[in-house]
């Protein structure tokens, strides 16, 4: 079996299209999308349409939760809250109530066995919540907060926008990176392919180029708030303000 895992599209339909086109060449059996579909990008509606037409199994991310119910105290730095609310309002103006209901009702985790000899636990940030940021070098947190389902052989998530693969205690912990907004200085869309055969598996990190200039132009033409910061993210793969 060959599975694809992608996450953190963030309204970047151009990047998502490039990844989906790349997947067409890879003979994928099933695609999984690990949340953060629409918020902070210039084409939230088109992303949702592409996701729903893809046949992927989808879970919720923190940015999806934010669109549905807004920001709670402590989730966003106070100095950034006004801009986040402007970006949220802009995005909500392009989504329907049906779209928001879809985001609201997404599950928050998946346990995948599909008749294989390996069990995969997939989630957005951590099994206990959508907002916990755990990086690849935080071994103790990975052990205590990510590797909580003992029967799983593979743990896979997104949220940090930094892809990695680590082996711990005979198991693999994988971060998909981000399709629409990498933060690792490598501004290509990121996703994971997982091959499983006869109880063994291999992991492949893929980076896909797309037309970043086109995405920035869509930001500008659409009147998106915070264009300068978001353009820097697209061009240079840095964390936005």
Short mmCIF file of C-alpha atoms in Angstrom, two decimals:
data_model
loop_
_atom_site.label_atom_id
_atom_site.label_comp_id
_atom_site.label_asym_id
_atom_site.label_seq_id
_atom_site.Cartn_x
_atom_site.Cartn_y
_atom_site.Cartn_z
CA UNK A 1 0.00 0.00 0.00
CA UNK A 2 1.12 3.53 -0.73
CA UNK A 3 -0.27 6.40 1.34
CA UNK A 4 0.23 10.16 0.94
CA UNK A 5 0.04 12.51 3.93
CA UNK A 6 -0.18 16.27 3.56
CA UNK A 7 -1.07 19.09 5.90
CA UNK A 8 -1.22 22.84 6.44
CA UNK A 9 -2.51 24.04 3.07
CA UNK A 10 -3.60 27.40 4.51
CA UNK A 11 -5.66 28.57 1.57
CA UNK A 12 -2.85 28.14 -0.96
CA UNK A 13 -4.76 26.45 -3.76
CA UNK A 14 -1.91 26.80 -6.25
CA UNK A 15 0.43 24.79 -4.00
CA UNK A 16 -2.28 22.21 -3.29
CA UNK A 17 -2.97 21.77 -7.01
CA UNK A 18 0.74 21.19 -7.63
CA UNK A 19 0.84 18.51 -4.92
CA UNK A 20 -2.34 16.80 -6.14
CA UNK A 21 -0.95 16.77 -9.68
CA UNK A 22 2.29 15.26 -8.37
CA UNK A 23 0.31 12.58 -6.54
CA UNK A 24 -1.34 11.59 -9.82
CA UNK A 25 2.06 10.31 -10.96
CA UNK A 26 2.78 8.31 -7.77
CA UNK A 27 0.13 5.53 -7.76
CA UNK A 28 -1.23 6.50 -4.34
CA UNK A 29 -3.78 4.17 -2.73
CA UNK A 30 -5.11 6.71 -0.22
CA UNK A 31 -4.41 10.35 0.62
CA UNK A 32 -4.75 11.84 4.10
CA UNK A 33 -4.93 15.57 4.87
CA UNK A 34 -4.03 16.52 8.43
CA UNK A 35 -5.74 19.86 8.84
CA UNK A 36 -5.33 23.63 8.45
CA UNK A 37 -7.10 23.85 5.13
CA UNK A 38 -8.24 27.43 4.47
CA UNK A 39 -7.09 30.12 6.89
CA UNK A 40 -4.39 32.71 6.00
CA UNK A 41 -4.29 32.01 2.27
CA UNK A 42 -5.76 33.83 -0.73
CA UNK A 43 -8.08 31.06 -2.03
CA UNK A 44 -9.85 29.40 0.90
CA UNK A 45 -12.94 28.38 -1.08
CA UNK A 46 -10.98 26.81 -3.93
CA UNK A 47 -8.84 24.87 -1.46
CA UNK A 48 -11.95 23.45 0.16
CA UNK A 49 -13.32 22.44 -3.23
CA UNK A 50 -10.06 20.74 -4.19
CA UNK A 51 -9.86 18.92 -0.85
CA UNK A 52 -13.44 17.67 -1.06
CA UNK A 53 -13.00 16.50 -4.66
CA UNK A 54 -9.70 14.72 -3.93
CA UNK A 55 -11.13 11.66 -2.17
CA UNK A 56 -8.75 12.26 0.74
CA UNK A 57 -9.58 11.47 4.33
CA UNK A 58 -9.36 14.74 6.24
CA UNK A 59 -8.93 15.79 9.85
CA UNK A 60 -9.18 19.16 11.59
CA UNK A 61 -6.35 21.56 12.42
CA UNK A 62 -6.18 24.52 14.77
CA UNK A 63 -6.69 27.01 11.91
CA UNK A 64 -9.89 25.20 10.93
CA UNK A 65 -11.06 25.47 14.53
CA UNK A 66 -10.25 29.19 14.54
CA UNK A 67 -12.42 29.78 11.50
CA UNK A 68 -15.32 27.98 13.15
CA UNK A 69 -15.24 29.60 16.60
CA UNK A 70 -12.68 32.41 16.68
CA UNK A 71 -9.69 32.86 18.98
CA UNK A 72 -9.59 32.07 22.68
CA UNK A 73 -7.38 33.89 25.17
CA UNK A 74 -3.75 32.85 24.90
CA UNK A 75 -4.02 31.18 21.48
CA UNK A 76 -2.71 34.21 19.59
CA UNK A 77 -0.25 36.83 20.92
CA UNK A 78 -2.11 39.96 21.96
CA UNK A 79 -0.13 42.16 19.58
CA UNK A 80 -1.17 39.99 16.62
CA UNK A 81 -4.82 39.46 17.52
CA UNK A 82 -6.21 42.46 15.62
CA UNK A 83 -4.58 41.34 12.37
CA UNK A 84 -5.61 37.72 12.91
CA UNK A 85 -9.21 38.84 13.31
CA UNK A 86 -8.99 40.87 10.09
CA UNK A 87 -7.62 37.83 8.25
CA UNK A 88 -10.32 35.61 9.74
CA UNK A 89 -13.08 38.04 8.73
CA UNK A 90 -11.68 38.20 5.19
CA UNK A 91 -11.66 34.40 4.98
CA UNK A 92 -15.15 34.01 6.45
CA UNK A 93 -16.43 36.37 3.78
CA UNK A 94 -15.44 33.80 1.16
CA UNK A 95 -16.85 30.69 2.84
CA UNK A 96 -20.43 29.54 3.28
CA UNK A 97 -22.11 28.18 6.40
CA UNK A 98 -21.95 24.77 4.72
CA UNK A 99 -18.17 25.17 4.44
CA UNK A 100 -17.88 26.06 8.12
CA UNK A 101 -20.07 23.11 9.10
CA UNK A 102 -17.74 20.85 7.11
CA UNK A 103 -14.71 22.20 9.01
CA UNK A 104 -16.51 21.98 12.35
CA UNK A 105 -17.43 18.33 11.90
CA UNK A 106 -14.00 17.05 10.84
CA UNK A 107 -12.47 14.43 13.16
CA UNK A 108 -9.32 15.34 15.09
CA UNK A 109 -7.34 12.12 14.61
CA UNK A 110 -7.18 8.92 12.58
CA UNK A 111 -5.99 5.43 13.44
CA UNK A 112 -5.10 3.66 10.20
CA UNK A 113 -4.50 -0.06 9.88
CA UNK A 114 -6.42 -0.94 6.70
CA UNK A 115 -5.51 -4.60 7.03
CA UNK A 116 -1.79 -3.81 7.14
CA UNK A 117 0.69 -5.17 9.68
CA UNK A 118 1.43 -1.60 10.78
CA UNK A 119 -0.77 0.84 12.70
CA UNK A 120 -0.57 4.56 11.91
CA UNK A 121 -1.74 7.26 14.30
CA UNK A 122 -2.36 10.54 12.47
CA UNK A 123 -3.28 13.89 14.04
CA UNK A 124 -2.71 17.60 13.42
CA UNK A 125 -0.57 18.81 16.34
CA UNK A 126 -0.84 16.22 19.12
CA UNK A 127 -3.35 13.55 20.13
CA UNK A 128 -4.50 15.71 23.05
CA UNK A 129 -5.08 18.97 21.21
CA UNK A 130 -4.89 21.05 18.05
CA UNK A 131 -2.55 23.74 19.37
CA UNK A 132 0.48 21.97 20.85
CA UNK A 133 3.64 22.73 18.86
CA UNK A 134 6.25 19.96 19.19
CA UNK A 135 9.39 20.14 17.07
CA UNK A 136 11.51 17.27 15.84
CA UNK A 137 14.32 17.83 18.36
CA UNK A 138 12.05 17.77 21.42
CA UNK A 139 12.55 14.10 22.24
CA UNK A 140 10.88 14.08 25.65
CA UNK A 141 7.77 15.82 24.36
CA UNK A 142 7.62 13.51 21.35
CA UNK A 143 7.77 10.47 23.64
CA UNK A 144 5.29 11.79 26.21
CA UNK A 145 2.84 13.76 24.09
CA UNK A 146 2.91 12.29 20.58
CA UNK A 147 3.70 8.60 21.07
CA UNK A 148 0.77 7.97 23.39
CA UNK A 149 -1.02 5.23 21.46
CA UNK A 150 1.05 2.15 22.27
CA UNK A 151 -0.27 -0.02 19.44
CA UNK A 152 0.85 2.48 16.78
CA UNK A 153 4.03 1.88 14.81
CA UNK A 154 4.01 5.24 13.03
CA UNK A 155 2.98 8.65 14.35
CA UNK A 156 2.41 11.37 11.76
CA UNK A 157 1.37 14.99 12.13
CA UNK A 158 1.70 18.54 10.76
CA UNK A 159 1.19 21.92 12.47
CA UNK A 160 4.84 23.02 12.85
CA UNK A 161 5.46 23.46 9.09
CA UNK A 162 8.86 21.79 9.56
CA UNK A 163 9.10 18.29 7.99
CA UNK A 164 11.17 15.56 9.58
CA UNK A 165 11.39 11.81 10.13
CA UNK A 166 12.69 10.35 13.41
CA UNK A 167 13.05 6.81 14.72
CA UNK A 168 12.42 6.33 18.44
CA UNK A 169 12.04 3.01 20.28
CA UNK A 170 11.67 1.11 17.01
CA UNK A 171 8.90 3.39 15.76
CA UNK A 172 8.80 6.32 13.33
CA UNK A 173 7.60 9.84 14.12
CA UNK A 174 6.95 11.91 10.99
CA UNK A 175 6.04 15.51 10.32
CA UNK A 176 4.61 16.22 6.87
CA UNK A 177 5.72 19.84 6.70
CA UNK A 178 3.37 22.27 4.99
CA UNK A 179 1.82 22.31 1.54
CA UNK A 180 0.98 26.00 1.49
CA UNK A 181 3.34 27.69 3.97
CA UNK A 182 6.62 25.96 4.78
CA UNK A 183 8.56 27.64 7.61
CA UNK A 184 11.84 25.78 7.08
CA UNK A 185 13.43 28.16 4.58
CA UNK A 186 12.66 25.82 1.67
CA UNK A 187 9.69 27.41 -0.16
CA UNK A 188 8.39 24.32 -1.94
CA UNK A 189 5.22 22.46 -1.01
CA UNK A 190 5.95 19.53 1.30
CA UNK A 191 4.25 16.17 1.72
CA UNK A 192 5.02 12.57 2.74
CA UNK A 193 4.64 9.25 0.93
CA UNK A 194 4.50 6.15 3.10
CA UNK A 195 5.00 2.73 1.45
CA UNK A 196 3.94 -0.34 3.42
CA UNK A 197 4.63 -3.90 2.32
CA UNK A 198 4.81 -7.15 4.31
CA UNK A 199 5.07 -5.38 7.64
CA UNK A 200 7.91 -3.09 6.61
CA UNK A 201 7.68 0.50 5.49
CA UNK A 202 9.63 3.33 3.89
CA UNK A 203 9.12 7.08 4.12
CA UNK A 204 9.70 9.59 1.36
CA UNK A 205 9.65 13.36 1.86
CA UNK A 206 8.61 15.16 -1.32
CA UNK A 207 9.01 18.85 -2.19
CA UNK A 208 6.99 20.24 -5.08
CA UNK A 209 7.59 23.59 -6.84
CA UNK A 210 4.68 25.84 -7.70
CA UNK A 211 4.14 29.37 -9.00
CA UNK A 212 4.76 31.45 -5.89
CA UNK A 213 4.61 34.74 -7.80
CA UNK A 214 1.08 33.84 -8.88
CA UNK A 215 0.04 33.19 -5.26
CA UNK A 216 1.39 36.55 -4.10
CA UNK A 217 -0.43 38.26 -6.97
CA UNK A 218 -3.70 36.61 -5.88
CA UNK A 219 -3.12 37.92 -2.33
CA UNK A 220 -2.71 41.44 -3.76
CA UNK A 221 -5.65 41.30 -6.16
CA UNK A 222 -8.00 39.95 -3.50
CA UNK A 223 -7.26 42.73 -1.02
CA UNK A 224 -6.02 40.29 1.60
CA UNK A 225 -4.96 41.88 4.91
CA UNK A 226 -1.32 41.51 5.97
CA UNK A 227 -0.06 41.07 2.39
CA UNK A 228 3.56 42.03 3.13
CA UNK A 229 3.99 39.39 5.82
CA UNK A 230 2.24 36.68 3.87
CA UNK A 231 4.24 37.42 0.73
CA UNK A 232 7.45 36.87 2.71
CA UNK A 233 6.14 33.50 3.86
CA UNK A 234 5.42 32.40 0.29
CA UNK A 235 8.71 33.65 -1.16
CA UNK A 236 11.10 32.75 1.65
CA UNK A 237 9.38 30.05 3.76
CA UNK A 238 9.64 32.02 7.01
CA UNK A 239 7.14 32.22 9.85
CA UNK A 240 4.66 35.11 9.35
CA UNK A 241 4.09 38.01 11.70
#
